[in-house]
Amino acid sequence: MEKIFPLLSKWIWGTKYNFLHKYPNSENILPSDLVQDEKIYLIDAGLSNNCGYPLVLRPERQVQIILSFDFSAGDPFETVHQAAEYCKKNSIPFPDIPAVSEEEKACPSDCYIYRGKNTPTVMHFPLFNRVNCGDSKKIKAMGKTYCTRKTSYSKNEIQALLNKSKHNVQNNHDKIVAEIQKAVEAEWKKNQK
């Protein structure tokens, strides 16, 4: 406890010595911010924005379509909105994500498609939705059954959750295939020029 409380007060959990600090002959090899600072500050993506978007959106990956499965408790659009904000701050191409009403958050559809000019297409799938759960009361009940703080689930609960996820993908199979086909056709046209 003696070691934990000072860390909590300063919040320096992810502070690490930067092994690349003043790395010799690195000016043409490494980005300057990787060698300038003696310490680096790391943060868990789950605390930062709770999604893996930043890792896949590096320009050299040329991502054209993202299948975004939301399994978080609460707002089913939170992670996709946070990803859009992160991308905007860091000049990363990402489609605009419109604001969503409280009613839509409480009872979302099973698939949302976000497009933009020169951005990847994002297909967002809330796990608990009006197609596979029904009304907002049933969606809320599912959220309580599978809350983040619950540490174990019965075999039946796990199977029910897997079935919800499976049916969500099956229900949107044609939309997923259509978006992949659009991405392939766009890439083919681009390469023909």
Backbone as ProteinMPNN parsed JSONL, in Angstrom:
{"seq_chain_A": "MEKIFPLLSKWIWGTKYNFLHKYPNSENILPSDLVQDEKIYLIDAGLSNNCGYPLVLRPERQVQIILSFDFSAGDPFETVHQAAEYCKKNSIPFPDIPAVSEEEKACPSDCYIYRGKNTPTVMHFPLFNRVNCGDSKKIKAMGKTYCTRKTSYSKNEIQALLNKSKHNVQNNHDKIVAEIQKAVEAEWKKNQK", "coords_chain_A": {"N_chain_A": [[0.824, -1.194, 0.0], [2.025, 1.172, 0.675], [3.537, 1.799, -1.563], [1.642, 2.015, -3.544], [-0.178, 4.169, -2.98], [1.326, 6.664, -3.344], [1.682, 6.483, -6.124], [-0.949, 6.525, -7.035], [-1.703, 9.126, -6.256], [-0.119, 10.709, -7.903], [-0.641, 9.642, -10.341], [1.01, 8.021, -12.136], [1.2, 5.591, -13.409], [1.709, 4.492, -16.002], [4.23, 5.433, -16.681], [7.318, 5.118, -18.115], [10.801, 4.372, -18.563], [12.292, 5.584, -21.471], [13.65, 3.604, -23.74], [14.646, 4.305, -26.187], [15.554, 6.842, -25.977], [17.694, 9.389, -26.94], [18.873, 7.737, -28.834], [21.514, 6.673, -30.852], [22.249, 7.987, -34.132], [19.604, 8.073, -35.134], [17.968, 9.89, -36.384], [16.99, 9.745, -39.041], [15.634, 7.413, -39.045], [13.836, 6.932, -36.921], [10.821, 8.432, -35.609], [11.049, 11.765, -34.382], [9.828, 12.369, -31.88], [9.999, 9.982, -30.539], [12.58, 9.701, -29.645], [13.321, 11.961, -28.256], [12.282, 12.403, -25.621], [12.996, 11.474, -22.237], [11.358, 9.873, -20.748], [8.462, 7.849, -21.357], [4.916, 7.918, -21.667], [2.456, 5.771, -21.082], [-0.811, 4.557, -21.838], [-3.576, 2.529, -21.191], [-5.562, 1.364, -23.809], [-8.173, 0.736, -23.237], [-8.804, 2.447, -21.179], [-8.35, 4.865, -22.358], [-9.826, 5.121, -24.912], [-11.282, 2.835, -25.298], [-11.296, 1.165, -27.568], [-9.991, -0.435, -30.535], [-9.402, 1.092, -32.756], [-7.304, 3.11, -33.334], [-4.989, 1.559, -33.808], [-5.48, 0.142, -36.184], [-5.809, 2.111, -38.053], [-3.546, 3.29, -39.103], [-1.897, 5.01, -41.742], [-0.439, 3.443, -43.651], [-1.712, 1.015, -43.635], [-4.027, 1.217, -45.093], [-6.832, 0.924, -44.627], [-10.111, 0.052, -45.492], [-12.621, -0.748, -44.698], [-14.311, -1.125, -41.634], [-15.42, -3.33, -39.244], [-17.284, -2.816, -36.583], [-17.869, -3.965, -33.512], [-19.908, -3.516, -30.861], [-19.665, -4.096, -27.523], [-19.888, -2.914, -25.137], [-20.965, -1.738, -21.9], [-23.737, 0.404, -21.269], [-23.843, 3.362, -23.207], [-24.191, 2.487, -26.51], [-22.894, 3.694, -28.595], [-20.706, 4.998, -27.774], [-17.937, 4.204, -28.046], [-17.497, 4.393, -30.828], [-17.972, 7.082, -31.268], [-15.908, 8.159, -29.689], [-13.725, 7.184, -31.095], [-13.997, 8.614, -33.486], [-13.566, 11.228, -32.54], [-10.898, 10.978, -31.607], [-9.606, 10.419, -34.025], [-10.128, 12.768, -35.434], [-8.702, 14.657, -33.889], [-6.131, 13.744, -34.373], [-5.737, 13.944, -37.071], [-6.561, 11.789, -38.72], [-8.083, 9.963, -41.26], [-11.532, 9.438, -40.956], [-14.944, 8.572, -40.857], [-17.582, 11.004, -40.295], [-19.446, 10.805, -37.337], [-22.687, 10.926, -36.586], [-24.606, 12.674, -34.042], [-26.512, 10.903, -31.591], [-29.788, 10.217, -30.539], [-31.201, 9.979, -27.204], [-33.215, 8.096, -27.106], [-32.548, 6.438, -29.253], [-30.105, 5.465, -28.357], [-30.997, 3.941, -26.2], [-32.465, 2.012, -27.461], [-31.159, 0.739, -29.842], [-30.644, 0.157, -33.402], [-29.633, -2.806, -35.234], [-27.488, -2.465, -36.922], [-25.334, 0.036, -38.133], [-24.188, 2.149, -40.662], [-21.468, 4.024, -41.498], [-20.145, 6.424, -43.591], [-17.63, 8.251, -45.394], [-15.898, 10.775, -47.286], [-12.957, 9.644, -48.7], [-12.398, 8.072, -46.457], [-12.356, 5.22, -44.248], [-15.095, 2.889, -44.432], [-17.33, 2.49, -41.801], [-18.9, -0.041, -40.147], [-21.151, -0.407, -37.697], [-22.115, -2.358, -34.982], [-24.283, -2.661, -32.508], [-24.416, -4.804, -29.731], [-26.651, -5.524, -28.07], [-29.751, -4.972, -29.221], [-32.679, -3.638, -30.931], [-33.482, -5.523, -32.786], [-32.453, -8.08, -32.074], [-33.161, -8.236, -29.405], [-35.515, -6.879, -28.794], [-37.639, -4.543, -27.282], [-36.679, -1.462, -25.503], [-36.711, -2.032, -22.742], [-36.11, -4.761, -22.566], [-33.585, -4.705, -23.695], [-32.214, -3.186, -21.8], [-32.415, -4.939, -19.619], [-30.834, -7.054, -20.567], [-28.365, -5.771, -20.597], [-27.978, -5.444, -17.852], [-27.825, -8.097, -17.04], [-25.439, -8.856, -18.222], [-23.375, -7.248, -17.092], [-20.402, -5.248, -16.695], [-19.019, -5.515, -14.276], [-19.623, -8.001, -13.305], [-18.253, -11.059, -12.47], [-18.334, -13.748, -13.245], [-20.015, -16.091, -15.384], [-22.765, -18.233, -16.101], [-22.857, -21.324, -17.971], [-25.093, -21.345, -19.644], [-25.693, -18.602, -19.767], [-23.446, -17.642, -21.11], [-23.706, -19.005, -23.544], [-26.123, -17.892, -24.455], [-25.327, -15.237, -24.822], [-23.357, -15.529, -26.808], [-25.012, -16.447, -28.848], [-26.613, -14.174, -29.318], [-24.694, -12.429, -30.4], [-23.87, -13.909, -32.642], [-26.299, -14.066, -34.107], [-26.637, -11.383, -34.664], [-24.627, -10.876, -36.534], [-25.373, -12.704, -38.532], [-27.918, -11.667, -39.219], [-27.152, -9.391, -40.534], [-25.615, -10.149, -42.623], [-25.874, -9.839, -45.478], [-25.591, -7.047, -45.764], [-22.992, -6.696, -44.832], [-21.479, -8.186, -46.703], [-22.131, -6.73, -49.021], [-20.93, -4.23, -48.45], [-18.241, -4.97, -48.315], [-17.877, -5.801, -50.95], [-18.243, -3.337, -52.274], [-15.988, -1.977, -51.318], [-13.932, -3.535, -52.417], [-14.44, -3.206, -55.166], [-14.027, -0.427, -55.406], [-11.301, -0.268, -54.784], [-10.271, -1.769, -56.874], [-10.984, -0.17, -59.094], [-9.469, 2.077, -58.485], [-6.887, 1.085, -58.759], [-6.84, 0.609, -61.474], [-6.437, 2.963, -62.694]], "CA_chain_A": [[0.0, 0.0, 0.0], [2.911, 2.337, 0.711], [3.987, 2.101, -2.924], [0.498, 2.282, -4.414], [-0.773, 5.483, -2.751], [2.019, 7.741, -4.068], [1.407, 6.355, -7.553], [-2.309, 6.999, -7.259], [-1.769, 10.584, -6.116], [0.559, 11.326, -9.05], [-1.142, 8.943, -11.513], [2.159, 7.792, -13.01], [1.24, 4.156, -13.647], [2.282, 4.119, -17.297], [5.484, 6.135, -16.946], [8.418, 4.171, -18.309], [12.016, 4.899, -19.164], [12.273, 5.445, -22.923], [14.904, 2.972, -24.144], [15.099, 4.924, -27.436], [16.019, 8.202, -25.676], [19.029, 9.731, -27.473], [19.397, 6.603, -29.602], [22.444, 7.243, -31.837], [21.977, 7.914, -35.572], [18.207, 7.698, -35.319], [17.189, 10.989, -36.937], [16.309, 9.372, -40.285], [14.992, 6.11, -38.88], [12.756, 6.972, -35.938], [10.19, 9.737, -35.401], [11.793, 12.529, -33.373], [9.239, 12.305, -30.546], [10.36, 8.726, -29.872], [13.935, 9.749, -29.085], [13.554, 13.204, -27.524], [11.916, 12.369, -24.204], [13.624, 10.434, -21.423], [10.304, 8.977, -20.278], [7.258, 7.773, -22.167], [3.725, 7.792, -20.843], [1.57, 4.822, -21.729], [-2.149, 4.442, -21.279], [-4.343, 1.4, -21.694], [-6.591, 1.815, -24.749], [-9.46, 0.574, -22.578], [-9.043, 3.654, -20.394], [-8.281, 5.999, -23.252], [-11.016, 5.199, -25.763], [-11.953, 1.542, -25.258], [-11.428, 0.538, -28.885], [-8.718, -0.678, -31.215], [-9.318, 1.846, -34.004], [-6.022, 3.75, -33.649], [-4.006, 0.611, -34.31], [-5.749, -0.271, -37.561], [-5.965, 3.261, -38.94], [-2.292, 3.86, -39.598], [-2.068, 5.206, -43.192], [0.125, 2.367, -44.47], [-2.619, -0.145, -43.647], [-5.034, 1.501, -46.119], [-8.079, 0.285, -44.202], [-11.264, 0.53, -46.246], [-13.86, -1.076, -44.005], [-14.138, -1.545, -40.246], [-16.592, -3.92, -38.605], [-17.199, -2.356, -35.201], [-18.818, -4.686, -32.67], [-19.96, -2.856, -29.565], [-20.058, -4.968, -26.427], [-19.727, -2.173, -23.897], [-22.151, -1.406, -21.121], [-24.119, 1.804, -21.408], [-24.036, 3.951, -24.527], [-23.632, 1.62, -27.538], [-22.203, 4.5, -29.604], [-19.607, 5.716, -27.116], [-16.614, 3.906, -28.608], [-17.372, 4.883, -32.196], [-17.829, 8.535, -31.145], [-14.552, 8.426, -29.19], [-12.802, 6.926, -32.208], [-14.108, 9.753, -34.404], [-12.878, 12.356, -31.895], [-9.468, 10.681, -31.63], [-9.137, 10.562, -35.403], [-10.167, 14.188, -35.788], [-7.578, 15.302, -33.189], [-4.862, 13.259, -34.906], [-5.787, 14.061, -38.533], [-6.692, 10.45, -39.307], [-9.378, 9.88, -41.952], [-12.566, 8.65, -40.29], [-16.224, 9.226, -41.182], [-18.291, 11.718, -39.237], [-20.445, 9.989, -36.648], [-23.691, 11.888, -36.111], [-25.136, 12.548, -32.677], [-27.586, 9.918, -31.492], [-30.749, 10.576, -29.499], [-31.269, 9.087, -26.042], [-34.104, 6.988, -27.474], [-31.779, 5.539, -30.122], [-29.119, 4.799, -27.493], [-31.702, 2.969, -25.361], [-33.034, 0.947, -28.299], [-30.503, 0.915, -31.139], [-30.803, -0.818, -34.474], [-28.573, -3.812, -35.173], [-26.355, -2.112, -37.793], [-25.215, 1.412, -38.605], [-23.095, 2.257, -41.636], [-20.959, 5.395, -41.571], [-19.235, 6.612, -44.721], [-17.114, 9.592, -45.593], [-15.03, 10.881, -48.46], [-11.57, 9.237, -48.414], [-12.323, 7.484, -45.122], [-12.892, 3.856, -44.253], [-16.5, 2.718, -44.066], [-17.453, 1.863, -40.487], [-20.169, -0.725, -39.882], [-21.208, -0.482, -36.244], [-23.11, -3.343, -34.569], [-24.55, -2.785, -31.071], [-24.731, -6.189, -29.385], [-28.039, -5.604, -27.632], [-30.456, -4.055, -30.098], [-34.116, -3.904, -31.07], [-33.716, -6.687, -33.642], [-32.222, -9.35, -31.368], [-33.658, -8.207, -28.021], [-36.868, -6.334, -28.703], [-37.754, -3.156, -26.848], [-35.625, -0.907, -24.639], [-36.718, -2.708, -21.44], [-35.378, -6.021, -22.727], [-32.179, -4.341, -23.929], [-31.688, -2.785, -20.492], [-32.296, -6.171, -18.822], [-29.655, -7.779, -21.065], [-27.213, -5.028, -20.102], [-27.801, -5.749, -16.428], [-27.398, -9.5, -16.95], [-24.038, -8.97, -18.663], [-22.667, -6.033, -16.687], [-18.934, -5.318, -16.682], [-18.49, -5.89, -12.96], [-19.935, -9.395, -13.001], [-16.989, -11.772, -12.696], [-18.495, -15.073, -13.847], [-21.291, -16.341, -16.039], [-23.096, -19.654, -16.264], [-22.719, -21.826, -19.336], [-26.277, -20.883, -20.383], [-25.547, -17.165, -20.025], [-22.417, -17.498, -22.154], [-24.289, -19.461, -24.809], [-27.106, -16.889, -24.877], [-24.576, -14.079, -25.306], [-22.774, -15.903, -28.096], [-26.097, -16.505, -29.823], [-26.966, -12.788, -29.678], [-23.647, -11.93, -31.278], [-23.951, -14.682, -33.885], [-27.483, -13.645, -34.851], [-26.418, -10.018, -35.138], [-23.845, -10.971, -37.765], [-26.214, -13.385, -39.53], [-28.963, -10.745, -39.651], [-26.568, -8.335, -41.36], [-24.699, -10.79, -43.574], [-25.95, -9.23, -46.813], [-25.03, -5.695, -45.684], [-21.534, -6.832, -44.691], [-20.954, -8.619, -48.005], [-22.277, -5.608, -49.957], [-19.911, -3.21, -48.155], [-16.943, -5.523, -48.717], [-17.843, -5.741, -52.412], [-18.023, -1.933, -52.638], [-14.589, -1.656, -51.025], [-13.101, -4.238, -53.414], [-14.647, -2.529, -56.456], [-13.368, 0.883, -55.34], [-9.853, -0.515, -54.852], [-9.964, -2.231, -58.236], [-11.051, 1.003, -59.955], [-8.325, 2.93, -58.162], [-5.683, 0.467, -59.313], [-6.917, 0.618, -62.932], [-6.036, 4.305, -63.189]], "C_chain_A": [[0.868, 1.258, 0.0], [3.346, 2.75, -0.684], [2.831, 2.51, -3.828], [-0.041, 3.696, -4.226], [0.001, 6.63, -3.406], [1.786, 7.678, -5.582], [0.011, 6.857, -7.892], [-2.387, 8.518, -7.199], [-1.138, 11.297, -7.302], [0.058, 10.774, -10.385], [-0.026, 8.748, -12.539], [2.316, 6.315, -13.352], [1.981, 3.795, -14.931], [3.571, 4.829, -17.639], [6.629, 5.133, -16.988], [9.628, 4.895, -18.873], [11.978, 4.601, -20.658], [13.618, 4.88, -23.393], [15.437, 3.54, -25.461], [15.643, 6.344, -27.223], [17.471, 8.379, -26.106], [19.68, 8.557, -28.199], [20.281, 7.158, -30.72], [21.987, 6.999, -33.284], [20.526, 7.534, -35.896], [17.378, 8.747, -36.045], [16.452, 10.635, -38.233], [15.508, 8.084, -40.163], [13.744, 6.197, -38.016], [12.118, 8.356, -35.883], [10.863, 10.465, -34.237], [11.175, 12.43, -31.983], [9.547, 10.999, -29.825], [11.738, 8.777, -29.228], [14.198, 10.979, -28.227], [13.339, 13.085, -26.017], [12.554, 11.197, -23.472], [12.6, 9.411, -20.929], [9.164, 8.977, -21.291], [6.08, 7.5, -21.24], [2.712, 6.938, -21.603], [0.21, 4.814, -21.057], [-2.841, 3.265, -21.954], [-5.441, 1.944, -22.612], [-7.983, 1.68, -24.144], [-9.81, 1.769, -21.72], [-9.123, 4.874, -21.296], [-9.544, 6.132, -24.105], [-11.726, 3.862, -25.955], [-12.201, 0.923, -26.635], [-10.054, 0.409, -29.535], [-8.544, 0.108, -32.499], [-7.94, 2.446, -34.294], [-4.988, 2.794, -34.234], [-4.239, 0.239, -35.766], [-5.767, 0.894, -38.534], [-4.66, 3.936, -39.348], [-2.371, 3.933, -41.12], [-1.55, 4.047, -44.05], [-0.756, 1.121, -44.523], [-3.717, 0.0, -44.694], [-6.362, 0.788, -45.832], [-9.247, 0.903, -44.968], [-12.594, 0.251, -45.561], [-13.528, -1.577, -42.6], [-15.463, -2.12, -39.769], [-16.441, -3.662, -37.111], [-18.282, -3.036, -34.377], [-18.787, -4.078, -31.279], [-20.499, -3.811, -28.514], [-20.01, -4.229, -25.094], [-21.061, -1.939, -23.202], [-22.484, 0.062, -21.341], [-24.335, 2.204, -22.855], [-23.397, 3.078, -25.613], [-22.884, 2.366, -28.641], [-20.965, 5.204, -29.042], [-18.259, 5.458, -27.79], [-16.45, 4.452, -30.014], [-17.282, 6.419, -32.202], [-16.424, 8.909, -30.657], [-13.52, 8.201, -30.291], [-12.815, 8.091, -33.192], [-13.395, 10.979, -33.84], [-11.368, 12.177, -31.949], [-8.905, 10.915, -33.032], [-9.117, 12.017, -35.841], [-8.974, 14.927, -35.166], [-6.24, 14.955, -33.836], [-4.806, 13.242, -36.428], [-5.772, 12.705, -39.237], [-8.045, 10.389, -40.001], [-10.342, 8.927, -41.245], [-13.893, 9.331, -40.593], [-16.797, 9.982, -39.988], [-19.343, 10.78, -38.644], [-21.472, 10.955, -36.078], [-24.105, 11.631, -34.668], [-26.329, 11.602, -32.696], [-28.498, 10.315, -30.329], [-30.699, 9.571, -28.347], [-32.156, 7.879, -26.337], [-33.361, 5.961, -28.324], [-30.719, 4.788, -29.315], [-29.775, 3.696, -26.67], [-32.217, 1.785, -26.167], [-32.449, 1.056, -29.705], [-30.907, -0.154, -32.153], [-29.642, -1.811, -34.383], [-27.367, -3.465, -36.03], [-26.448, -0.662, -38.232], [-24.022, 1.459, -39.546], [-22.73, 3.729, -41.764], [-19.934, 5.465, -42.702], [-18.762, 8.056, -44.75], [-16.246, 9.6, -46.84], [-13.588, 10.59, -48.038], [-11.391, 8.761, -46.975], [-12.731, 6.02, -45.237], [-14.395, 3.889, -43.956], [-16.527, 1.999, -42.734], [-18.85, 1.271, -40.369], [-20.199, -1.004, -38.383], [-22.396, -1.351, -35.822], [-23.277, -3.35, -33.042], [-24.997, -4.215, -30.75], [-26.189, -6.358, -28.986], [-28.819, -4.533, -28.395], [-31.91, -4.48, -30.262], [-34.422, -5.112, -31.955], [-33.543, -7.988, -32.862], [-32.704, -9.368, -29.914], [-35.115, -7.769, -27.923], [-36.841, -4.887, -28.265], [-36.642, -2.737, -25.878], [-35.579, -1.562, -23.264], [-35.924, -4.007, -21.505], [-33.893, -5.762, -22.96], [-31.516, -3.973, -22.604], [-31.477, -4.005, -19.594], [-31.077, -6.981, -19.264], [-28.372, -7.095, -20.577], [-26.934, -5.302, -18.634], [-27.317, -7.185, -16.23], [-25.909, -9.635, -17.251], [-23.246, -7.711, -18.313], [-21.156, -6.288, -16.558], [-18.385, -5.854, -15.368], [-18.777, -7.34, -12.57], [-18.725, -10.248, -13.383], [-17.129, -13.166, -13.284], [-19.908, -15.23, -14.385], [-21.509, -17.842, -16.146], [-22.905, -20.044, -17.733], [-23.893, -21.342, -20.201], [-26.199, -19.395, -20.713], [-24.536, -16.919, -21.137], [-22.993, -17.896, -23.512], [-25.307, -18.456, -25.347], [-26.413, -15.656, -25.452], [-23.943, -14.359, -26.661], [-23.838, -15.961, -29.19], [-26.538, -15.111, -30.269], [-25.96, -12.232, -30.679], [-23.711, -12.604, -32.654], [-25.137, -14.222, -34.737], [-27.339, -12.228, -35.391], [-25.636, -10.022, -36.45], [-24.681, -11.633, -38.868], [-27.297, -12.453, -40.083], [-28.442, -9.69, -40.616], [-25.584, -8.869, -42.391], [-24.697, -10.094, -44.938], [-25.358, -7.817, -46.83], [-23.501, -5.754, -45.607], [-20.913, -7.197, -46.025], [-21.025, -7.475, -49.011], [-21.211, -4.543, -49.723], [-18.509, -3.693, -48.537], [-16.812, -5.465, -50.238], [-17.598, -4.317, -52.899], [-16.561, -1.542, -52.43], [-13.663, -2.295, -52.052], [-13.217, -3.553, -54.765], [-13.947, -1.174, -56.488], [-11.857, 0.726, -55.452], [-9.456, -0.937, -56.253], [-9.97, -1.053, -59.202], [-9.861, 1.916, -59.739], [-7.049, 2.382, -58.788], [-5.68, 0.425, -60.839], [-6.454, 1.928, -63.521], [-4.563, 4.432, -63.376]], "O_chain_A": [[0.506, 2.276, -0.59], [3.505, 3.94, -0.953], [3.024, 3.272, -4.775], [-0.338, 4.368, -5.213], [-0.632, 7.512, -3.986], [1.702, 8.715, -6.241], [-0.191, 7.529, -8.904], [-3.074, 9.133, -8.016], [-1.58, 12.385, -7.671], [0.302, 11.367, -11.437], [-0.106, 9.245, -13.662], [3.431, 5.838, -13.561], [2.799, 2.875, -14.932], [3.973, 4.826, -18.803], [6.874, 4.401, -16.029], [9.499, 5.901, -19.57], [11.665, 3.48, -21.06], [14.613, 5.604, -23.437], [16.585, 3.272, -25.814], [16.132, 6.974, -28.161], [18.355, 7.627, -25.696], [20.902, 8.407, -28.176], [19.839, 8.032, -31.466], [21.422, 5.955, -33.608], [20.268, 6.765, -36.822], [16.195, 8.521, -36.299], [15.38, 11.184, -38.49], [14.784, 7.711, -41.085], [12.715, 5.605, -38.34], [12.805, 9.356, -36.091], [11.204, 9.849, -33.228], [11.907, 12.408, -30.993], [9.37, 10.917, -28.61], [12.032, 7.969, -28.347], [15.212, 11.03, -27.532], [14.129, 13.609, -25.231], [12.646, 10.087, -23.996], [12.924, 8.242, -20.718], [8.93, 9.965, -21.988], [6.238, 6.923, -20.164], [2.185, 7.348, -22.638], [0.098, 5.039, -19.852], [-2.691, 3.05, -23.157], [-6.164, 2.869, -22.241], [-8.884, 2.436, -24.505], [-10.988, 2.082, -21.546], [-9.879, 5.807, -21.024], [-10.246, 7.139, -24.027], [-12.691, 3.786, -26.716], [-13.203, 0.238, -26.839], [-9.091, 1.061, -29.131], [-7.625, -0.176, -33.267], [-7.447, 2.3, -35.413], [-4.188, 3.198, -35.079], [-3.279, 0.039, -36.51], [-5.742, 0.673, -39.745], [-4.679, 5.044, -39.883], [-2.87, 2.996, -41.742], [-2.159, 3.709, -45.066], [-0.555, 0.261, -45.38], [-4.281, -1.002, -45.136], [-6.93, 0.134, -46.707], [-9.355, 2.124, -45.077], [-13.584, 0.938, -45.816], [-12.591, -2.35, -42.406], [-16.505, -1.473, -39.879], [-15.566, -4.231, -36.459], [-19.466, -2.73, -34.518], [-17.763, -4.119, -30.598], [-21.636, -4.275, -28.599], [-20.084, -4.853, -24.036], [-22.124, -1.941, -23.822], [-21.587, 0.872, -21.576], [-24.94, 1.465, -23.631], [-22.174, 2.939, -25.636], [-22.304, 1.739, -29.528], [-20.269, 5.919, -29.762], [-17.521, 6.401, -28.074], [-15.371, 4.93, -30.364], [-16.593, 6.993, -33.046], [-15.824, 9.862, -31.154], [-12.55, 8.951, -30.399], [-11.763, 8.509, -33.677], [-12.701, 11.688, -34.57], [-10.64, 13.107, -32.294], [-7.854, 11.536, -33.194], [-8.199, 12.45, -36.538], [-8.317, 15.725, -35.834], [-5.321, 15.775, -33.848], [-3.932, 12.602, -37.013], [-5.059, 12.509, -40.222], [-9.06, 10.73, -39.393], [-10.014, 7.772, -40.973], [-13.961, 10.56, -40.587], [-16.534, 9.648, -38.832], [-20.034, 10.061, -39.365], [-21.154, 11.728, -35.175], [-23.969, 10.523, -34.148], [-27.057, 11.513, -33.684], [-28.021, 10.704, -29.263], [-30.211, 8.452, -28.507], [-31.881, 6.772, -25.875], [-33.525, 4.756, -28.135], [-30.467, 3.609, -29.564], [-29.183, 2.637, -26.464], [-32.387, 0.688, -25.634], [-33.152, 1.42, -30.648], [-31.435, -1.21, -31.804], [-28.764, -1.658, -33.534], [-26.319, -4.097, -35.893], [-27.506, -0.191, -38.649], [-22.974, 0.879, -39.263], [-23.568, 4.567, -42.094], [-18.99, 4.677, -42.761], [-19.405, 8.956, -44.208], [-15.905, 8.547, -47.379], [-13.067, 11.223, -47.12], [-10.36, 9.014, -46.352], [-13.376, 5.624, -46.208], [-14.891, 4.81, -43.307], [-15.825, 1.004, -42.55], [-19.852, 1.979, -40.475], [-19.368, -1.751, -37.866], [-23.529, -1.119, -36.242], [-22.484, -3.987, -32.349], [-25.862, -4.765, -31.431], [-26.883, -7.234, -29.504], [-28.573, -3.338, -28.231], [-32.318, -5.542, -29.792], [-35.519, -5.666, -31.877], [-34.371, -8.893, -32.965], [-32.657, -10.412, -29.263], [-35.856, -8.242, -27.061], [-36.092, -4.085, -28.823], [-35.793, -3.538, -25.49], [-34.505, -1.642, -22.667], [-35.152, -4.313, -20.596], [-33.043, -6.512, -22.479], [-30.395, -4.397, -22.323], [-30.472, -4.091, -18.888], [-30.364, -7.534, -18.426], [-27.413, -7.763, -20.192], [-25.776, -5.382, -18.223], [-26.494, -7.452, -15.355], [-25.206, -10.425, -16.621], [-22.527, -7.173, -19.155], [-20.719, -7.418, -16.338], [-17.386, -6.573, -15.36], [-18.217, -7.839, -11.594], [-18.233, -10.158, -14.508], [-16.147, -13.723, -13.776], [-20.854, -14.599, -13.915], [-20.56, -18.617, -16.265], [-22.805, -19.188, -18.611], [-23.7, -20.972, -21.36], [-26.589, -18.974, -21.802], [-24.756, -16.076, -22.007], [-22.789, -17.203, -24.508], [-25.351, -18.196, -26.549], [-26.861, -15.098, -26.454], [-23.989, -13.518, -27.559], [-23.584, -15.567, -30.328], [-26.805, -14.888, -31.449], [-26.341, -11.634, -31.686], [-23.616, -11.944, -33.688], [-24.997, -14.013, -35.942], [-27.862, -11.913, -36.46], [-25.947, -9.263, -37.368], [-24.688, -11.167, -40.007], [-27.56, -12.455, -41.285], [-29.2, -9.155, -41.425], [-24.805, -8.107, -42.964], [-23.634, -9.796, -45.484], [-24.699, -7.432, -47.796], [-22.808, -4.958, -46.241], [-19.928, -6.586, -46.439], [-20.083, -7.267, -49.776], [-20.647, -4.01, -50.679], [-17.691, -2.914, -49.025], [-15.75, -5.118, -50.756], [-16.828, -4.109, -53.836], [-15.97, -0.859, -53.266], [-12.71, -1.662, -52.507], [-12.211, -3.338, -55.441], [-13.338, -0.817, -57.496], [-11.203, 1.507, -56.144], [-8.42, -0.512, -56.764], [-9.074, -0.934, -60.038], [-9.307, 2.465, -60.691], [-6.225, 3.146, -59.291], [-4.627, 0.224, -61.443], [-6.117, 2.004, -64.703], [-4.081, 5.489, -63.782]]}, "name": "protein", "num_of_chains": 1, "seq": "MEKIFPLLSKWIWGTKYNFLHKYPNSENILPSDLVQDEKIYLIDAGLSNNCGYPLVLRPERQVQIILSFDFSAGDPFETVHQAAEYCKKNSIPFPDIPAVSEEEKACPSDCYIYRGKNTPTVMHFPLFNRVNCGDSKKIKAMGKTYCTRKTSYSKNEIQALLNKSKHNVQNNHDKIVAEIQKAVEAEWKKNQK"}
